[in-house]
Short mmCIF file of C-alpha atoms in Angstrom, two decimals:
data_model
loop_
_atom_site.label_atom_id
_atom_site.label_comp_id
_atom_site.label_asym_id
_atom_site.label_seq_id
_atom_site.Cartn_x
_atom_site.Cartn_y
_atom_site.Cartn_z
CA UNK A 882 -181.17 -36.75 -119.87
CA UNK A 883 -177.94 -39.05 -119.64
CA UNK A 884 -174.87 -37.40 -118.30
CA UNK A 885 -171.02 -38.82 -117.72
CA UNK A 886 -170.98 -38.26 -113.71
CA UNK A 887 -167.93 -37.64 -111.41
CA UNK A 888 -169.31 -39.09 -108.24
CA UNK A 889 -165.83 -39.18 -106.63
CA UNK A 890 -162.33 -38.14 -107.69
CA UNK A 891 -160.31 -40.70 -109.42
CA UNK A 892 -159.11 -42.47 -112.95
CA UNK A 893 -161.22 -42.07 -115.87
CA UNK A 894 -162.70 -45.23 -114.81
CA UNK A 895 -164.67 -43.93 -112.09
CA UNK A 896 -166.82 -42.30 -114.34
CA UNK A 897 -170.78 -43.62 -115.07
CA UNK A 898 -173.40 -42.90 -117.33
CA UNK A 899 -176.43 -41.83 -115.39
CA UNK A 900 -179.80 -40.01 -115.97
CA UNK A 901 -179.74 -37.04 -114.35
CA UNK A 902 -182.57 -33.88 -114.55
CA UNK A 903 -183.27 -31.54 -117.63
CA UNK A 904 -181.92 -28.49 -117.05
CA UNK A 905 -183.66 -24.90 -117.42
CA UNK A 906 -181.70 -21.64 -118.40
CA UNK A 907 -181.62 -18.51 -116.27
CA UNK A 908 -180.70 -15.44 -117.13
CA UNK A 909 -177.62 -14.61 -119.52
CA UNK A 910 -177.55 -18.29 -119.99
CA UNK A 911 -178.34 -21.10 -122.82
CA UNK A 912 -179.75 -24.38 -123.25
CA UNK A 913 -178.02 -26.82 -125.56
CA UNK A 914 -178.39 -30.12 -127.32
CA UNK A 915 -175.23 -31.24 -127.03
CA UNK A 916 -174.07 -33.30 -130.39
CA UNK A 917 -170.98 -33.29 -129.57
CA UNK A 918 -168.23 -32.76 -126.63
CA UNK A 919 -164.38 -32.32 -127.20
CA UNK A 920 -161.63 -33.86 -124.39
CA UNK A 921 -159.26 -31.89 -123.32
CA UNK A 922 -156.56 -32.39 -121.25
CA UNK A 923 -158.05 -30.35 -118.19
CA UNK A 924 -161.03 -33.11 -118.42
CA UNK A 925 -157.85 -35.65 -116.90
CA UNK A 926 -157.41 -33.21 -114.45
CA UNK A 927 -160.56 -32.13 -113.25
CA UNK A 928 -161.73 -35.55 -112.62
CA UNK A 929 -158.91 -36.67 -110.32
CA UNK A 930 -159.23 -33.22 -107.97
CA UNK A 931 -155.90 -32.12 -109.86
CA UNK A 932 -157.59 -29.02 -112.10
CA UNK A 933 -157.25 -25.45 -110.90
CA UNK A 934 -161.33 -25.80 -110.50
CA UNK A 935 -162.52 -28.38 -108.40
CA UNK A 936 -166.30 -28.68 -108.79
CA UNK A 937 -168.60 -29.92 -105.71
CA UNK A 938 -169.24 -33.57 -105.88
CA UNK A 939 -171.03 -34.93 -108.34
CA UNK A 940 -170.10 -33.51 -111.30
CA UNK A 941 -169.89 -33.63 -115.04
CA UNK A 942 -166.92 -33.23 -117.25
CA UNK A 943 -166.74 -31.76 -120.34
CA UNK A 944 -166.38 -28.26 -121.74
CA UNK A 945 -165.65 -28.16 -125.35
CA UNK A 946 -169.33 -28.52 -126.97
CA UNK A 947 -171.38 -27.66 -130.02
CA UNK A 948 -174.97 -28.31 -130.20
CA UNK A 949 -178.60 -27.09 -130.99
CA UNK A 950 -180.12 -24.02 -128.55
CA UNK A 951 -183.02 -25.51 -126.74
CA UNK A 952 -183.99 -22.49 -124.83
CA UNK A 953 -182.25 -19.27 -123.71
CA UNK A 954 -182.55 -17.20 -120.60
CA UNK A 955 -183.22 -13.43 -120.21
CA UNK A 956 -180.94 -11.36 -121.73
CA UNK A 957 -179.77 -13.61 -124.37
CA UNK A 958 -180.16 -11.93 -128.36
CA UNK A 959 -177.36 -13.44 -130.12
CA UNK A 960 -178.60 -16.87 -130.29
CA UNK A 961 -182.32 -18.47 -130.81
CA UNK A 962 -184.02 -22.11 -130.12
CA UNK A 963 -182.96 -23.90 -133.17
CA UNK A 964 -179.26 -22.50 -133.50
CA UNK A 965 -176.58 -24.29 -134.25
CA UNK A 966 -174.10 -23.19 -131.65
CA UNK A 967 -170.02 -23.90 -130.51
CA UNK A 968 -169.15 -23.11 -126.79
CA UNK A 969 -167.10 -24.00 -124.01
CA UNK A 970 -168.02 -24.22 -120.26
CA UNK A 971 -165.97 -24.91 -117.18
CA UNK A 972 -167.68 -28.57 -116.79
CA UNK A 973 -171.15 -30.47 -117.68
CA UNK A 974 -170.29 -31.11 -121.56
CA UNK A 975 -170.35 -34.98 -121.52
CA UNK A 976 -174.16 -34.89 -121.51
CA UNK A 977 -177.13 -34.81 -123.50
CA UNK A 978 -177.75 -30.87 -122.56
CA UNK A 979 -175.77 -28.28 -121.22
CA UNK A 980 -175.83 -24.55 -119.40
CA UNK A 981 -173.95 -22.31 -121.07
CA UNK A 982 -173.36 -18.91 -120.31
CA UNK A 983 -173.98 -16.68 -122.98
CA UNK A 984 -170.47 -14.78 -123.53
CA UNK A 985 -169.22 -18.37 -124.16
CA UNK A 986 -171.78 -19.84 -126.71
CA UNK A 987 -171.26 -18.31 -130.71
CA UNK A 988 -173.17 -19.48 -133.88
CA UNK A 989 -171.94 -22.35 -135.66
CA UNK A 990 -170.46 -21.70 -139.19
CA UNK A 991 -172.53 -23.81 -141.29
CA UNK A 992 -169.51 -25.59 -143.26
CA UNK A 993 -168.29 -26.71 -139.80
CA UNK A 994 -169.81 -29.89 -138.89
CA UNK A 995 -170.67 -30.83 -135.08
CA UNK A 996 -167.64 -32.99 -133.83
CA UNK A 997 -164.97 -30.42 -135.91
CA UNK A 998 -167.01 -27.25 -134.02
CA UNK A 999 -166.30 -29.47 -130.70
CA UNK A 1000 -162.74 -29.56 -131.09
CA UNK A 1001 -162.03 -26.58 -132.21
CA UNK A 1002 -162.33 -23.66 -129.42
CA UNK A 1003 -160.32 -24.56 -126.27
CA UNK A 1004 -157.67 -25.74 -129.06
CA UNK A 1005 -157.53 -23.06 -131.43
CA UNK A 1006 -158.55 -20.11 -128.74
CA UNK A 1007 -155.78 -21.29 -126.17
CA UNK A 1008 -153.49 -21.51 -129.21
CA UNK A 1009 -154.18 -17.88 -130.57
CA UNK A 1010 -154.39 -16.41 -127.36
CA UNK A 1011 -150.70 -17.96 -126.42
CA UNK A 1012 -149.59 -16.93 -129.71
CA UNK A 1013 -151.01 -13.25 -130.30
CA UNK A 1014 -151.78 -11.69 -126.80
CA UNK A 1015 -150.08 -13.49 -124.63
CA UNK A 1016 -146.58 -13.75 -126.58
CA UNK A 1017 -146.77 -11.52 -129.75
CA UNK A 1018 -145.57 -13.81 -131.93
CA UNK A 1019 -144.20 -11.72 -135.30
CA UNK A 1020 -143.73 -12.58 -138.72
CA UNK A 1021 -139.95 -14.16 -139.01
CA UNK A 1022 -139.80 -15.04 -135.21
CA UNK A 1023 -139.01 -18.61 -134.55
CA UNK A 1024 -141.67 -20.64 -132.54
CA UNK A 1025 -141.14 -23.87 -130.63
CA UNK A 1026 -143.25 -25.95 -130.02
CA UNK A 1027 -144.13 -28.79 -127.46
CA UNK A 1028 -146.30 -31.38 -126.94
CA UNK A 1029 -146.75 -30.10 -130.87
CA UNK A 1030 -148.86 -33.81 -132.07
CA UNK A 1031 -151.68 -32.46 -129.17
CA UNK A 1032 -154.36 -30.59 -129.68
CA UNK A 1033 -153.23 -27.15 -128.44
CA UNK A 1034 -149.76 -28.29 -129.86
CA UNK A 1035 -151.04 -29.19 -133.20
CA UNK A 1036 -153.18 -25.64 -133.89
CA UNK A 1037 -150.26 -23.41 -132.40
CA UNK A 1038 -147.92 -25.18 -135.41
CA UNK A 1039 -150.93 -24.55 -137.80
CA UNK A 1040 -151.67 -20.58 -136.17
CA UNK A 1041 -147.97 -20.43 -136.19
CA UNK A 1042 -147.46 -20.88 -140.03
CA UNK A 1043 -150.48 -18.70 -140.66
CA UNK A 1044 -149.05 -15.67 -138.73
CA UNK A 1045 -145.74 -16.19 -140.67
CA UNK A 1046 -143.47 -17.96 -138.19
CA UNK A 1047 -140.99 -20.70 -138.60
CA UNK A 1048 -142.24 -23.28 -136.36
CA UNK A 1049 -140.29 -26.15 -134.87
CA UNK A 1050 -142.23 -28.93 -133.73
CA UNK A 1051 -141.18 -31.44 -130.82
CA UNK A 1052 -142.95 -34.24 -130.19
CA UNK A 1053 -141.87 -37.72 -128.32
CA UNK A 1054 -142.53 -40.45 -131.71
CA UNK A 1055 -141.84 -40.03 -135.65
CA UNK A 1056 -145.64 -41.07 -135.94
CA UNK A 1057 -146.87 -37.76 -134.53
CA UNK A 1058 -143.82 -35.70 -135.91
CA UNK A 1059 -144.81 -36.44 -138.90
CA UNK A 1060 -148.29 -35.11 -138.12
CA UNK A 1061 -146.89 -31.84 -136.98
CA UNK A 1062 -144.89 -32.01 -140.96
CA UNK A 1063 -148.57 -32.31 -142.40
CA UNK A 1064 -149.82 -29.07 -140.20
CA UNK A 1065 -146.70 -26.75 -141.80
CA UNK A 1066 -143.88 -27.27 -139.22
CA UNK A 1067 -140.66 -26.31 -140.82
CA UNK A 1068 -138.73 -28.32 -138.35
CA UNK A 1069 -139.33 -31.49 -136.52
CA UNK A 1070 -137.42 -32.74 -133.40
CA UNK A 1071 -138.20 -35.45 -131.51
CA UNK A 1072 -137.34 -34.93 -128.08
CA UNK A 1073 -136.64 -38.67 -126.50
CA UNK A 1074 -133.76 -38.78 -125.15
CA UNK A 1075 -132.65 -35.68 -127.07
CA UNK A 1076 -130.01 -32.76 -125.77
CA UNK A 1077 -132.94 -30.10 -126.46
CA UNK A 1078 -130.82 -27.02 -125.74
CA UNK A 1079 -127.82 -28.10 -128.02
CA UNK A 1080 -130.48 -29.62 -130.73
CA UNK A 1081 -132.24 -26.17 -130.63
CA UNK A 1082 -129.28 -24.14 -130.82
CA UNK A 1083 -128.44 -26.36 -133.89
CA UNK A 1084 -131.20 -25.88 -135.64
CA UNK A 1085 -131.46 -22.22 -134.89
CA UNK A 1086 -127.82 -21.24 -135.44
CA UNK A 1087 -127.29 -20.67 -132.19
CA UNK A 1088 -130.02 -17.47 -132.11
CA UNK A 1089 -132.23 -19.45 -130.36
CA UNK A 1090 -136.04 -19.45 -129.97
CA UNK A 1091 -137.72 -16.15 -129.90
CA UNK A 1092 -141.35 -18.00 -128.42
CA UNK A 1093 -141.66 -21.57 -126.79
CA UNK A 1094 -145.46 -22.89 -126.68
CA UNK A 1095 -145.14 -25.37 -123.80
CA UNK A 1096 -148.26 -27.47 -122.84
CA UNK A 1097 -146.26 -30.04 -121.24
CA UNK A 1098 -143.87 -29.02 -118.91
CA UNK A 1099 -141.79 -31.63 -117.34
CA UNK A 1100 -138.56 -32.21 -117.74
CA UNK A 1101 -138.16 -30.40 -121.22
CA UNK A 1102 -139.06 -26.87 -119.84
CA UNK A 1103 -135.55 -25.44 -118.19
CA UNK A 1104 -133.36 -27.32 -121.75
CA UNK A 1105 -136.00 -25.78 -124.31
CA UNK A 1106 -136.08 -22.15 -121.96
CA UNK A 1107 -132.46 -22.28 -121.92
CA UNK A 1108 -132.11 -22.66 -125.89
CA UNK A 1109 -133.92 -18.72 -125.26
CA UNK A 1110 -133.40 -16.28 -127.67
CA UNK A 1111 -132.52 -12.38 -126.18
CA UNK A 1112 -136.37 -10.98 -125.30
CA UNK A 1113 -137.98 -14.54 -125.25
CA UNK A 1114 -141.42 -15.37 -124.45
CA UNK A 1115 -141.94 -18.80 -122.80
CA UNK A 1116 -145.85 -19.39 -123.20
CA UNK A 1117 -146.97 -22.10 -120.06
CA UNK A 1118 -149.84 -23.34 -120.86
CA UNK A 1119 -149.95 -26.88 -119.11
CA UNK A 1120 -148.39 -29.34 -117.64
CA UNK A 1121 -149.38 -32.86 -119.61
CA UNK A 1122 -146.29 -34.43 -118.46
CA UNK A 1123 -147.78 -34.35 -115.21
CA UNK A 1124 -144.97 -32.43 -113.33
CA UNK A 1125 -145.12 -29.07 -112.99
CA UNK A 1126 -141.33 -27.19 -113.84
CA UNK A 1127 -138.67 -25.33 -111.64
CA UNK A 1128 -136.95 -22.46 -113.92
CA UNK A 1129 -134.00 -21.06 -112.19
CA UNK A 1130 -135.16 -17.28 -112.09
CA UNK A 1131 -131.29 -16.55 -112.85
CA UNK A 1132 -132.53 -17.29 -116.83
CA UNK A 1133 -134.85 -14.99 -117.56
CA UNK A 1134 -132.63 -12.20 -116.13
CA UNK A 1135 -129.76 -13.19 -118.39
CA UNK A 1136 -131.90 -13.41 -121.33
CA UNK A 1137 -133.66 -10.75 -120.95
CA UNK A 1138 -137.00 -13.23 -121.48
CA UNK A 1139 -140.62 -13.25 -120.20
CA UNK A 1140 -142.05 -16.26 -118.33
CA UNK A 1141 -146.18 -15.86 -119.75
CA UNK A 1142 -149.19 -17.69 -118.26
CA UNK A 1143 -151.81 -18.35 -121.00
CA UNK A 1144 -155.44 -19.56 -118.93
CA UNK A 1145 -157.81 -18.99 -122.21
CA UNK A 1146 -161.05 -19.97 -120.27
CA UNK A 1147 -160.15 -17.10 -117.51
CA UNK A 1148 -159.56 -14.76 -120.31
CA UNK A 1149 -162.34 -15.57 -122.17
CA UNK A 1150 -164.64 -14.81 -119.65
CA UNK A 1151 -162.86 -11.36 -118.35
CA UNK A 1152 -162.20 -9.58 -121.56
CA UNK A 1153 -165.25 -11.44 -123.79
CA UNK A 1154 -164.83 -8.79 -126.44
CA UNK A 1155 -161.51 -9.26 -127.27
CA UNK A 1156 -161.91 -13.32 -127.47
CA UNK A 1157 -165.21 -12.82 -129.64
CA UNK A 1158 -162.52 -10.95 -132.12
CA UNK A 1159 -159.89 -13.39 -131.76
CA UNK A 1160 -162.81 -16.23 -132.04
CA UNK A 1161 -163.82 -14.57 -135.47
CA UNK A 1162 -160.35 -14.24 -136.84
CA UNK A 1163 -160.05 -18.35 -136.38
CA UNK A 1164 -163.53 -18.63 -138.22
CA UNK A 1165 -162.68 -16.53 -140.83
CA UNK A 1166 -159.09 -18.95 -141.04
CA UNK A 1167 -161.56 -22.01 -140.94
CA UNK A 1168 -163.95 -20.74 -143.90
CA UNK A 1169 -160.79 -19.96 -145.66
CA UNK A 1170 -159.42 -23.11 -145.40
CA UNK A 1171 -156.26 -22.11 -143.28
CA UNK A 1172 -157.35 -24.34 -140.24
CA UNK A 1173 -158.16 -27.49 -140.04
CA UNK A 1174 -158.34 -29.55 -136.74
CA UNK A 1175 -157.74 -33.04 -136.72
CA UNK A 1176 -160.06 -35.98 -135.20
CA UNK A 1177 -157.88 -38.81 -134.32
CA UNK A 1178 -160.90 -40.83 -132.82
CA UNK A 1179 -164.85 -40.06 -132.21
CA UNK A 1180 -166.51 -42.05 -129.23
CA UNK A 1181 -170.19 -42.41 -128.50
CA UNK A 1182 -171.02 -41.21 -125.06
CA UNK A 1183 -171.39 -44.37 -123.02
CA UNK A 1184 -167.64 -44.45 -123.92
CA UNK A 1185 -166.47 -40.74 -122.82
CA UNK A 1186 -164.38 -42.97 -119.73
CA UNK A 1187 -162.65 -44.46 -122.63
CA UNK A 1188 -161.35 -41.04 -124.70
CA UNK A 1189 -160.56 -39.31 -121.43
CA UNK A 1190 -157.90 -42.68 -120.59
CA UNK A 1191 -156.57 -42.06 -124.14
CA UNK A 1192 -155.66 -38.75 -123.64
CA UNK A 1193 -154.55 -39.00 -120.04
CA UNK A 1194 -152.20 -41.90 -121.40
CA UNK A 1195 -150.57 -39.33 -124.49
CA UNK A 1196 -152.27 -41.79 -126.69
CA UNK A 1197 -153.98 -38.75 -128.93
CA UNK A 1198 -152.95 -37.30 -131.87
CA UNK A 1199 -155.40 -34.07 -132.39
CA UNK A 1200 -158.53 -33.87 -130.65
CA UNK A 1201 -160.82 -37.22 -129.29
CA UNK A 1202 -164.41 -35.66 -129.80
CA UNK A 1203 -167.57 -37.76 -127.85
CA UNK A 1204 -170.22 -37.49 -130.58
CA UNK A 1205 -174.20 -37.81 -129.42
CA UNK A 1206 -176.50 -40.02 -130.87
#
């Protein structure tokens, strides 16, 4: 089969298209034909030796995938050869096949076609999780937003609206503010070269926020945390500004706030019951038509190199999705 290799840490550049071996499932495990691969911002990471995980050398990116079960390993009843199936795995997506572990691979609806089902879980399931077990967002809180044009961003303003918050959106151009107006955000600030705290407490009347979403980090993470509201939760979910924040621990005493780590993939595997329910609330949304993840570009696999650079370079509105041939 052909597979995007890692043979060294570095720019998205590095990367080849090789052939590489079929693989074989063992137990509690599944074989896919991958159709299609989602980027996400830990696929920047992960290649340059950055990412929490750092997989032995070489390597495959790629973890957001739906596909077609080839074969399945002991164990495995909820899926058959010939499935249509979404999943996620810690790397090996950018490839014609890929190992899944079972707890992580769920039927595809059938109105979901293959790139959509590939950028919807780490997106939508990081979002949710943030939003509902990790910060118990309620009905007439106030959410902010971050990074809210990316794709975590962009579902957390979309889950946000659908679990009856008012959602503010920040985002660094008009282009993808506008976006974020499209996906339900009440309120759209654009953040360059912005007083955050004093444009927060504006638009807030000086309550301030009751939950901040932050994928980026950076430089806007002590201004937005200090625009807190009393019993705050500040969700950290990533760092895509490429700097990872210093909050003064003097601010969540004062405020009386939480500082919450949201790592979907770790809870995903831990409590898989819980996620399956959470994953089947967000299909139900989907089949609904609540949700509805946005493509800003598909690439064909030979150019997986080239959608990793665009979203390494803040270049992506949505989800980039490498689509099999």
């Amino acid at each position: 089969m052909k597979a995007i290799r890692c043979n060294s840490y570095g720019p998205p550049s590095n990367l080849v298209l090789e052939s590489v071996a079929d693989l074989e499932p063992k137990e509690n495990e599944v074989l896919v034909q991958v159709k299609a691969c989602g980027i996400n911002f830990p696929d920047t990471l992960i290649i340059q030796g950055l990412y929490q995980i750092r997989p032995e050398l070489p390597f495959t990116p790629g973890s957001d995938v739906a596909g077609v079960v080839l074969a399945i390993g002991d164990g495995v009843q909820h899926v058959s050869p010939g499935d249509a199936v979404i999943g996620f795995v810690a790397h090996g997506g950018l490839a014609e096949q890929v190992i899944l572990p079972a707890k992580a691979c769920f039927p595809k609806p059938a109105q979901m076609d293959f790139p959509v089902a590939a950028s919807f879980m780490m997106a939508y399931g990081t979002a949710y999780h943030a939003l509902k077990d990790r910060g118990a967002l309620r009905a007439g809180e106030t959410l902010l937003v971050l990074g809210a044009s990316g794709g975590v961003g962009l579902a957390a303003v979309e889950l946000g609206k659908q679990m009856g918050a008012t959602v503010i959106a920040a985002a660094s151009t008009e282009e993808k503010l506008e976006l974020c107006r499209e996906y339900g955000a009440d309120h759209l600030l654009n953040y360059t070269g912005a007083d955050l705290k004093s444009a927060l407490k504006e638009l807030t009347g000086s309550k301030g926020i009751d939950v901040i979403l932050d994928p980026v980090g950076g430089a806007y993470a002590e201004p937005a945390f200090r625009a807190m509201a009393w019993e705050g939760r500040y969700l950290i979910v990533g760092f895509a500004a490429g700097t990872i924040p210093s909050i003064p621990l003097n601010l969540p005493l004062l405020k009386g706030a939480s500082l919450v780590g949201v790592f979907w993939g770790q809870f995903a595997m831990t409590h898989p019951k819980q996620n399956m329910q959470n994953t089947r609330e967000l299909m139900t949304w989907y089949s609904e038509g609540k949700l509805s993840p946005h493509i800003d570009k598909i690439f064909a696999l030979e150019d997986a190199p080239k959608a990793i650079e665009a979203l390494l370079h803040r270049k992506v509105k949505g989800k980039v999705v490498v689509q099999m041939k």
